[in-house]
Coordinates of C-alpha atoms and ligand atoms in Angstrom, one line a residue:
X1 CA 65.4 112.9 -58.6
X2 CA 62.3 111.2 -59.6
X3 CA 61.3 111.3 -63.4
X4 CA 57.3 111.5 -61.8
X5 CA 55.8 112.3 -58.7
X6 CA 52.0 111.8 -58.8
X7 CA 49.6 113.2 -55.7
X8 CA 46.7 111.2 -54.8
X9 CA 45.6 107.8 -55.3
X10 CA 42.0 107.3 -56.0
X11 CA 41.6 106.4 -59.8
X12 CA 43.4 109.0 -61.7
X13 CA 46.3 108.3 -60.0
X14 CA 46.2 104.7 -59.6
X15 CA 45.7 104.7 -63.7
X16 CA 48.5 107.6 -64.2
X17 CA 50.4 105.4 -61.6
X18 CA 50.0 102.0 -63.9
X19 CA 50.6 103.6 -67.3
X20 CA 53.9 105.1 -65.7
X21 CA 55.3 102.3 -64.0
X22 CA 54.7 100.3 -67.4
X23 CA 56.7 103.2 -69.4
X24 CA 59.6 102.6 -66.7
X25 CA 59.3 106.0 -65.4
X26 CA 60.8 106.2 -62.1
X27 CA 57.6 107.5 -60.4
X28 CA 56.5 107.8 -56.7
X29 CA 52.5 107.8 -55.9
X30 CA 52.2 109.4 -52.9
X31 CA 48.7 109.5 -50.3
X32 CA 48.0 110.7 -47.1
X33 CA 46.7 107.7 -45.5
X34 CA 46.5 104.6 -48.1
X35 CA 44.9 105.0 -51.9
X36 CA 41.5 104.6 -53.0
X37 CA 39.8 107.9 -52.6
X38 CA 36.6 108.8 -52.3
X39 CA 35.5 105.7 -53.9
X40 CA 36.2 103.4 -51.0
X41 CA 32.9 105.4 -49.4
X42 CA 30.9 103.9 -52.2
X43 CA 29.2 100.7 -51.4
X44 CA 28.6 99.4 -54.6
X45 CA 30.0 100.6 -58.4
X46 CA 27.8 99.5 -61.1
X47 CA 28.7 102.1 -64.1
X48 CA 32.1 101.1 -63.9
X49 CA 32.6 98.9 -67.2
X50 CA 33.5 95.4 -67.2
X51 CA 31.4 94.4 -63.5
X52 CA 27.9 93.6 -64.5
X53 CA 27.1 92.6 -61.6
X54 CA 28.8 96.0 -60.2
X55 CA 31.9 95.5 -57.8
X56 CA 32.5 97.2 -54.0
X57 CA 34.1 100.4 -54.1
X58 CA 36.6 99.0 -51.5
X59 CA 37.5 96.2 -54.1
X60 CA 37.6 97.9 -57.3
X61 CA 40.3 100.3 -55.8
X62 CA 42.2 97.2 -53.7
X63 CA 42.4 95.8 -57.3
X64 CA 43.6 99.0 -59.2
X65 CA 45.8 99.2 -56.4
X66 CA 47.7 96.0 -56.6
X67 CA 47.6 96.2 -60.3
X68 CA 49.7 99.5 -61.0
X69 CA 52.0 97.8 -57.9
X70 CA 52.4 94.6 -60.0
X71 CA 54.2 96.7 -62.8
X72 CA 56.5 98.5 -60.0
X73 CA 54.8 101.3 -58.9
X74 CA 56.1 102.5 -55.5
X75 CA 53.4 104.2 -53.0
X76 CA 54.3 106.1 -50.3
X77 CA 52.0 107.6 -47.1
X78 CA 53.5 111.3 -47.3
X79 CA 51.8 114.5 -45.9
X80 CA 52.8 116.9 -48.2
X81 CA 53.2 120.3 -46.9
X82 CA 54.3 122.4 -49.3
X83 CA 54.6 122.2 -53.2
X84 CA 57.1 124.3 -55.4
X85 CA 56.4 124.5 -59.2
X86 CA 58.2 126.3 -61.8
X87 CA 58.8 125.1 -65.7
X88 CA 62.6 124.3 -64.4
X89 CA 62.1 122.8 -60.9
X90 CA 59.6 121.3 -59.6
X91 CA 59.6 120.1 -55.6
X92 CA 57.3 118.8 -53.0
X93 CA 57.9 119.4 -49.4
X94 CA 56.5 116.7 -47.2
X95 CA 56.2 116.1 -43.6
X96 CA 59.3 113.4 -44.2
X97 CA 61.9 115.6 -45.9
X98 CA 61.8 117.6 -49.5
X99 CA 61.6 115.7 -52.8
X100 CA 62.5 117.1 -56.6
X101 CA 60.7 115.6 -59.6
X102 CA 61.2 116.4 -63.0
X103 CA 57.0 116.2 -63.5
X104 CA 54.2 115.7 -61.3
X105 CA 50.4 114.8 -61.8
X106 CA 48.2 116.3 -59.6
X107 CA 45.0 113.8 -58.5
X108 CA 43.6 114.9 -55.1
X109 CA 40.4 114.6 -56.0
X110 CA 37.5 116.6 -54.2
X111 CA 35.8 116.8 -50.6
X112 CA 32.1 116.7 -49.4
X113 CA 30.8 120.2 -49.7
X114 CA 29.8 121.1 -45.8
X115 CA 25.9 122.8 -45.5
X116 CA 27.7 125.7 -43.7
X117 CA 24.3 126.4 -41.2
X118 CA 24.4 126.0 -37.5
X119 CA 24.6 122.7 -36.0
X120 CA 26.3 121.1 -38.9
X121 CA 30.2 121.1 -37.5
X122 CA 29.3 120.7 -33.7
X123 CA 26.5 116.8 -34.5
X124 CA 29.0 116.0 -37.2
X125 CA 30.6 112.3 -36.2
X126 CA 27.2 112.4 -33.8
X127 CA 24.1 112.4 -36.5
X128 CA 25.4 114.2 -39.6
X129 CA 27.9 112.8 -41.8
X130 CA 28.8 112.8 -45.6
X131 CA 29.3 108.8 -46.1
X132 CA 26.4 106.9 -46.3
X133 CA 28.7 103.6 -46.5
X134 CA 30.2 104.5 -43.2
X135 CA 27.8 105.4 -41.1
X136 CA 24.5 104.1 -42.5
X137 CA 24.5 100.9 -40.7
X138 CA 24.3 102.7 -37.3
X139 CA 20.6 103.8 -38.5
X140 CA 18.2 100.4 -38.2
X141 CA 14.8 101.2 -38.2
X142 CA 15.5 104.5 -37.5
X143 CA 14.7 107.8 -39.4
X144 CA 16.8 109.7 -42.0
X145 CA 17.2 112.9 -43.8
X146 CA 19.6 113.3 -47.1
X147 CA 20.2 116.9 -48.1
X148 CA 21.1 117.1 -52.1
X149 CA 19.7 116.3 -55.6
X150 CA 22.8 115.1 -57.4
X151 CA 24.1 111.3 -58.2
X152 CA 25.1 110.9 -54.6
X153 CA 22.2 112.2 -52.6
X154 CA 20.0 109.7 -54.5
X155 CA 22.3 107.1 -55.1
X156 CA 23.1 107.1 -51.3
X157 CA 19.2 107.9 -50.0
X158 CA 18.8 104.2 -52.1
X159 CA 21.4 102.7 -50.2
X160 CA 19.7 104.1 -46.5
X161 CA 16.9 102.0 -47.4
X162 CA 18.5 99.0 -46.5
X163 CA 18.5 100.2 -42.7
X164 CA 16.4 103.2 -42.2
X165 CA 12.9 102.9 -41.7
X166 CA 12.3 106.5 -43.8
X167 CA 14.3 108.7 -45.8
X168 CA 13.5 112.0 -46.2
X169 CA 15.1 113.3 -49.3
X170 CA 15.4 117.5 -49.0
X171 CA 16.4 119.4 -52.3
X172 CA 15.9 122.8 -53.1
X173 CA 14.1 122.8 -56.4
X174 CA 11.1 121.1 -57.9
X175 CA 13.1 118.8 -59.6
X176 CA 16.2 116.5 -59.0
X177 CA 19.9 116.6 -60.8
X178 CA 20.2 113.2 -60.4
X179 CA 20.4 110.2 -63.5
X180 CA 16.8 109.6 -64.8
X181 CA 17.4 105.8 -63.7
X182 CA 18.1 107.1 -60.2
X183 CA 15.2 109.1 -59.9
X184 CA 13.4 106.9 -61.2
X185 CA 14.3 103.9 -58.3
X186 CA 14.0 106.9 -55.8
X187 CA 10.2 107.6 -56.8
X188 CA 9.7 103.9 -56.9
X189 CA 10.9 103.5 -53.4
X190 CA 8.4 103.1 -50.5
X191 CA 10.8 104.2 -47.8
X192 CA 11.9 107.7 -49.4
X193 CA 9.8 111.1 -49.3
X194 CA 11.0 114.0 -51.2
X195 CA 11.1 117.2 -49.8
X196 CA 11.1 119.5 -52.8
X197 CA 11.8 122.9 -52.9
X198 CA 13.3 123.0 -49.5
X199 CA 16.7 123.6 -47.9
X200 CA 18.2 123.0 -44.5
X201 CA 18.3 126.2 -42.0
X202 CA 19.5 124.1 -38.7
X203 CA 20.4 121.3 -37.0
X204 CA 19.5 120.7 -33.8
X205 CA 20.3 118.5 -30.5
X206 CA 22.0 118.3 -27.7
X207 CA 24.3 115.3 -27.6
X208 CA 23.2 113.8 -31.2
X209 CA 21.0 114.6 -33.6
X210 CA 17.2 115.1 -32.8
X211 CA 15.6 117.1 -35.1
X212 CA 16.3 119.6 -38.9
X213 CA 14.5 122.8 -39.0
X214 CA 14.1 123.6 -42.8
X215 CA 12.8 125.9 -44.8
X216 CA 10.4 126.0 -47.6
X217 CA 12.6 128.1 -50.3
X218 CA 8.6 129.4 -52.1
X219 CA 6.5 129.6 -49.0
X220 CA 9.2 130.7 -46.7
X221 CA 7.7 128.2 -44.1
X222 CA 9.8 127.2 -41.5
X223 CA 9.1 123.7 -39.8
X224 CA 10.8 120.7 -38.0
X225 CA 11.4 117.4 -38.9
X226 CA 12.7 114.9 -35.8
X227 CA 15.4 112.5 -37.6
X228 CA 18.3 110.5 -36.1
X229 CA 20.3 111.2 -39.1
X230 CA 21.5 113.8 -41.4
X231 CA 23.7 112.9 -44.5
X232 CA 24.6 115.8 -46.4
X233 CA 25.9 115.2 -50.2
X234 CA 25.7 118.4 -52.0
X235 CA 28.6 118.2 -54.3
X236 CA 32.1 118.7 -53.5
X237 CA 35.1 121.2 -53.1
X238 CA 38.5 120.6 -55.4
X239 CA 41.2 120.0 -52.5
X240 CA 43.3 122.6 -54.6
X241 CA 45.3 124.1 -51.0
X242 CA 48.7 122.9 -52.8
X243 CA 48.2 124.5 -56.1
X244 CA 46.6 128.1 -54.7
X245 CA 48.8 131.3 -56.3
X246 CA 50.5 128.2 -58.6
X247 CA 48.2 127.4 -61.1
X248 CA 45.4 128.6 -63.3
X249 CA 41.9 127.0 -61.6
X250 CA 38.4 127.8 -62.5
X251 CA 36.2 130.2 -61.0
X252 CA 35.2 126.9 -58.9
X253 CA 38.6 126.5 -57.8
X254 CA 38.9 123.0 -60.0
X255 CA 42.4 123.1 -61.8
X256 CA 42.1 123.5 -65.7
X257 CA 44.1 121.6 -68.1
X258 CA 44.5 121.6 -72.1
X259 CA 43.3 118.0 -73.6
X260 CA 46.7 116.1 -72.6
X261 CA 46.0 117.1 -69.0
X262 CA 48.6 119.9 -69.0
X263 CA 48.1 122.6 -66.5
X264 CA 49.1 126.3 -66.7
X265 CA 52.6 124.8 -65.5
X266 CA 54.8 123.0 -68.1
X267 CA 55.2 119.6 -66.7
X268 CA 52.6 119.5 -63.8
X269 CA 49.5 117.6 -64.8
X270 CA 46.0 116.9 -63.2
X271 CA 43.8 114.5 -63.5
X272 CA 40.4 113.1 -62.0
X273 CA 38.2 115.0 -59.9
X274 CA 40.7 118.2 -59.0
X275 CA 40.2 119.2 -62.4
X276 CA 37.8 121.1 -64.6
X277 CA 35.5 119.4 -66.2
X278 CA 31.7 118.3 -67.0
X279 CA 31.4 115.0 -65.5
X280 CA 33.2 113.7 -62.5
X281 CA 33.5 109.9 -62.8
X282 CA 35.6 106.4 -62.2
X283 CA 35.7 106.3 -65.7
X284 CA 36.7 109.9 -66.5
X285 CA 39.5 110.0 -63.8
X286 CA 40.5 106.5 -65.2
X287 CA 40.7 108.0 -68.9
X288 CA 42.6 111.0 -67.6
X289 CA 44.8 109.9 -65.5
X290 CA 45.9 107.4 -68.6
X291 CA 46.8 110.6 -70.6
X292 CA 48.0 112.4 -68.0
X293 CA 50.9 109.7 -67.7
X294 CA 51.4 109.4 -71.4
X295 CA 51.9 113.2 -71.7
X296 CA 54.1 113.4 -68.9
X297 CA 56.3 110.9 -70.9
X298 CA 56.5 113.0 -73.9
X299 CA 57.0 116.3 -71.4
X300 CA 60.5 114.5 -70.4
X301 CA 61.6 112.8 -73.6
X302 CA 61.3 116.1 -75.1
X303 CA 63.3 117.3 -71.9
X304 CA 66.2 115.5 -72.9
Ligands
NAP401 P1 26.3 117.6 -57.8 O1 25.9 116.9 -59.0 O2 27.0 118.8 -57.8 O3 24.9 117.8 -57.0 C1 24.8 118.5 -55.8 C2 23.4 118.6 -55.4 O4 23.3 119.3 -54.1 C3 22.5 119.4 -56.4 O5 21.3 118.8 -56.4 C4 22.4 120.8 -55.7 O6 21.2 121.4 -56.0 C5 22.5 120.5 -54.3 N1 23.2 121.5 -53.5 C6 24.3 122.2 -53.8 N2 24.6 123.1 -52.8 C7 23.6 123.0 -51.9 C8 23.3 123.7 -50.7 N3 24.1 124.7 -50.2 N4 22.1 123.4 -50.1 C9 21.3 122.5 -50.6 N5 21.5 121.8 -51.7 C10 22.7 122.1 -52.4 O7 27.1 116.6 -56.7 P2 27.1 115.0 -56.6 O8 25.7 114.5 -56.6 O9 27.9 114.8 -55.4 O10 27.8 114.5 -57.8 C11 29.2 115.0 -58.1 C12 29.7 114.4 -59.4 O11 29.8 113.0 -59.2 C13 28.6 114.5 -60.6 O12 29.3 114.7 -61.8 C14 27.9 113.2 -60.5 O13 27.4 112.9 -61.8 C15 29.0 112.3 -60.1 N6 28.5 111.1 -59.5 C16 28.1 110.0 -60.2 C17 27.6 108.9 -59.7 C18 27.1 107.8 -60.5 O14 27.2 107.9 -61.7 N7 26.6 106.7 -60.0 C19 27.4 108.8 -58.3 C20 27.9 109.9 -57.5 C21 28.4 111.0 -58.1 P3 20.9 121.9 -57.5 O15 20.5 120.7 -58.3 O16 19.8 122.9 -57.3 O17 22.1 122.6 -58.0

């Protein structure tokens, strides 16, 4: 049995992963494909203390990675199908057999909100996508629209600039959500127009992406613009299928904890972006998924 399972590896559970494997808890990280998270989408960090300069996303996570390894921490590529949590026993069925863990912090983390209007599912992969990183490259001189207001629509309609020759930057009110500094290199930006007070109604084309019809949200107008490209990055959905019916979440569907992390289950834990909280951040998940470790130490020593 192990002492800790933790699920996910983007920085909560890279950090929950490190603090354990230092405390000699026999812990297993386990992660669909291979850890980072959704950071590894982000071209460059540069709020993430201690990188002036900013670092990669791809790098800051291959270094959190191999540092929580250094200290013994074992990572496994598991589907996991299935998850069975009570205060007495706790077990996760995965697509390579069933495990049982005496704790278990919970860090999948969160998944690009989808626009839900017509044409979105059938372009995406051909025109619309949610990672700017990715797929931006493939748009040189060519013509963009970014749906959203947040960190990421802005933050990412900056990083367009480097290929696209305009970005078109929809949002539905008269003023953005984004970090003052953001908006504030967005306005300066030649290349971006803001759309305000407008929201996407279709997309259309044939084999890719030709053209957005949108909709003014005051005026009720309805026009056209032709683009290449649609990025969409209006916020994100907990990935909370596991913990449905098991846990207490919000009305959002984020889990909620008490301050050490605890969720409504003695001796399951969450941490990072999955969970409740006001801002969603490196260094949030980072900070929690350092508690979330320590508590689940104290959870078993009192065990015993
Ligand atoms: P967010 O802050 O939730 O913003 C989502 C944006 O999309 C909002 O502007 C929202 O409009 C808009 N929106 C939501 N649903 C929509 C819909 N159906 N149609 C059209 N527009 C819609 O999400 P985020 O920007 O992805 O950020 C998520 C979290 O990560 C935040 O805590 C953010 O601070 C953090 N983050 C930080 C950084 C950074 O610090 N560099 C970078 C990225 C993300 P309204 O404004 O009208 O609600």
């Amino acid at each position: 049995m192990e002492d800790l399972i933790i699920i996910g590896g983007g920085p909560a559970g890279l950090t929950a992963g490190l603090y354990a494997a230092r405390s000699r808890l026999k812990t297993l990280l386990m992660e669909r494909l291979s850890p980072g998270g959704q950071v590894l989408l982000t071209d460059t960090v540069e709020n993430y203390p201690g990188f002036p300069e900013g670092i990669s996303g791809f790098e800051l996570m291959d270094r959190m990675r191999r540092q929580a390894e250094n200290f013994g921490l074992e990572v496994q590529s598991r589907d996991i199908i299935q998850l069975l949590l009570s205060p007495d026993k706790k077990e996760v069925v995965t697509d390579k057999g069933r495990l049982e863990t005496r704790s278990l912090i919970l860090t999948m983390g969160a998944t690009p909100r989808k626009l839900a209007i017509d044409g979105e599912k059938r372009l995406t992969g051909k025109g619309v996508s949610y990672c700017a990183t990715c797929d931006g490259p493939f748009y040189r001189d060519r013509e963009v629209v970014v749906i959203g207001g947040g960190d990421t629509a802005v933050e990412e309609a900056l990083y367009l600039t480097r290929f696209a020759k305009k970005v078109h930057l929809v949002h539905r009110r008269d003023e953005l959500r984004a970090a003052r500094l953001l908006q504030e290199r967005a306005f300066a930006q030649e290349k971006i127009t803001i759309v305000w007070d407008t929201i996407p109604t279709r997309v259309l084309g044939n084999t890719g992406v030709e053209a957005i019809e949108l909709k003014n949200v005051k005026s009720g107008d309805v026009s056209r613009l032709e683009v290449d490209g649609v990025f969409v990055f209006i916020g994100y959905n907990p990935n909370n299928e596991l913990v449905k019916g098991l846990l207490e979440l919000d009305s959002a569907g984020f889990v909620t904890t008490d301050n050490d992390m605890q969720t409504s289950v003695p001796g399951v834990f969450a941490a990072g972006d999955i969970r409740s909280k006001l801002l969603r951040q490196i260094s949030t998940a980072v900070g929690e998924g350092a508690t979330a470790a320590f508590a689940a130490e104290r959870y078993l020593e009192n065990m015993t």
